Amino acid sequence: MDPVSIYEIIGVWVSIFLTLTVFSFLYDDNPIYKLSEHIFMGVTIGYGISESYWGVFKPNLLDKLFVWEDGQFAGESIYFLALLLCVLLLFKATSKWSWLARIPIAILVSAYAALKITGETTAKLMLQLQDSMPDLHTSWNRHGIWDWSNDGAGVFSDTFLVISLMAILLHFYFSKIPSKTEKWGYPLAGIFFLLCFIACFFLSPLQDSLIGSLIVSLSLASCAAMPFLAISPARKSLSRFGVWVLMLSFGASFGFTVMGRVSLAIGRAQELLGHNMSTERAEQVMPQTASFVSLLVIAISLFWWSRRKKDTEIACRLSLQQWAFSSFRFLFGFGCKASMNLCWDFGLCRWESRNFGSLRSI
Amino acid sequence: MRQFLFSLQKLDRRIIFVGMALSIFIPLLLPFSLPFKVSKEVQATYDQIEALPKGAPVLISADFDPSSMPELWPFFQANLHHMFANDLKPVFVTLLPTAPPLIWPEIKKTASLYKKQYGEDYVFLGYKDGKELVIKNIGQNIPQQFPQDYRGTPIASLEMMQGIKQAKDFPMLIAISAGFPGINEYVLQIQGLYKLPMIGACTAVSGPDYIPFFKSKQLLGLSMGIPGSAKYERLVQSKENVQPFSATGAKSLNVLSLSHLYIIFLIVIGNFAYFMTRDMEDEDGPG
């Protein structure tokens, strides 16, 4: 059995303590949680800066630029341009020269757009677009109308996909349809449905299966008629259907999100109990003892903190009352004194002015 | 009854958290096993790797960090055993700075179980900052992007890397991804451009985003979250020549099932209480 180093043991104990301090937020926002939050932020920023310097800035810029051979500059001068662009970014912090930062930002944005655009169009737009137009004949041959063993793959699912996609797109169509155009919605949809159905039924490669031809033709005709229903009065119902489909997909995504969060909690619980390490290692590190000690420390801290918080609240309330009372006394006293002074001054002025007038008359 | 229903709607959140903690800790302390079925996405992942010829190099991008370990670690561990048991030659890279300390010890440990030699049977190119740009360069020129491996050895001197210049020299790419950069970027920059067969393992949160890639066969296999990892782990463990390893995924899946039952129970009683008291007035006023 390899002995575990003291640094590893300290690391696991610190990790367990910090895990429980973060969980203490579930009780209430408290200083011990704040401590771990600040440690996390500090470590993340420190690690990020260090990685950026040693992984990007130094090898890609400094090591290529500041190269000296026999006392002579031997770096690649083109990298001065990169350095200049880096420096220009810092001007964002000033108000007068912040416009200079737009130059490197513009270069960054354009470079990133160029990097993304090929992949986005090739791998995402075209292929996904192609995949959203399923081949219903092949689908019927492989799965029929609904295949339980393949998560419901089949003609029904494919048709539902196309119709749902159109309904969702329709939900984001905000322009008003003129009433004259609206009148043509149902007739056009009907005509295209019939034409498409007849064409698909008689030209279907599924000649040996009448039911197959019928179902596939009906599905294709429904898909073909959908765009014309978008200009008919039925578009509101279709849009509503699109919203329902959206809600279903959001619900599924949310379910996955919950699963992800619970998975994180399981990971932490495994660490607290030492289930994420071998038995030999766990015997040396003693994660369960670490969890118990950390829990005890945190519980005592929370108890002390809540008592102190209560005391502070009482003290604040008392001092508030005292302050309010003394303020009243002060204001009252000040007001009385001020008014007395005013009266006095006013009287004195009158008396002095009278005297002054008498003097002038003399 | 009425007061009880109202009190359910005003339940202290801390009680819910305690219940959640119990639903996680109890099955961990008192383990049990629930049956599960291998999904077609995971079966496809396994089958695709099985179909590779012996000695084929496989590019594995292990882009996960401590926060996504519970979901992706079981997959990574099982994948290592699968690679070495099938005599495949994995080349590991990572695009997350916190990944190397996690994956490198496990790679060495598993390789030693199967008596594999570094440089001949497996290589770890390490971490490079640059995110999507690094992926783009892996597609174009690997020696330029990674002149040295994780240990500082020039990759030109490694036997296994002879003849490997770019991503399309690999018959398969496996992206174990916790988010950005990950499967999406690999599909955009490598799979889509070079039509490289690709398999993905992702966290549950990002799973729905990648299902369309599997449907359109851009991803030939997909493992999502703990369930995907546990299923793949079971498939690999059932192989004959695989060395025994801890089934962390299956253990987590049992806990996950119980905690989900708890969540479903809360949703049901919460809705029941809401619908039963919708037309009633609370004596204590709105809560």
Short mmCIF file of C-alpha atoms in Angstrom, two decimals, chain B residues 12 14 26 28 72 96 159 215 235 237 267:
data_model
loop_
_atom_site.label_atom_id
_atom_site.label_comp_id
_atom_site.label_asym_id
_atom_site.label_seq_id
_atom_site.Cartn_x
_atom_site.Cartn_y
_atom_site.Cartn_z
CA ASP B 12 -39.43 25.58 4.89
CA ARG B 14 -34.43 23.64 4.61
CA ILE B 26 -28.83 6.80 2.64
CA LEU B 28 -24.60 5.65 -0.46
CA LEU B 72 -17.82 12.03 -16.70
CA LEU B 96 -9.37 22.57 -19.65
CA GLU B 159 7.08 6.21 -31.78
CA LYS B 215 -29.71 11.64 -34.80
CA LEU B 235 -20.81 -2.86 -21.05
CA GLN B 237 -17.05 -4.46 -17.32
CA ILE B 267 -43.65 17.69 -7.34
#
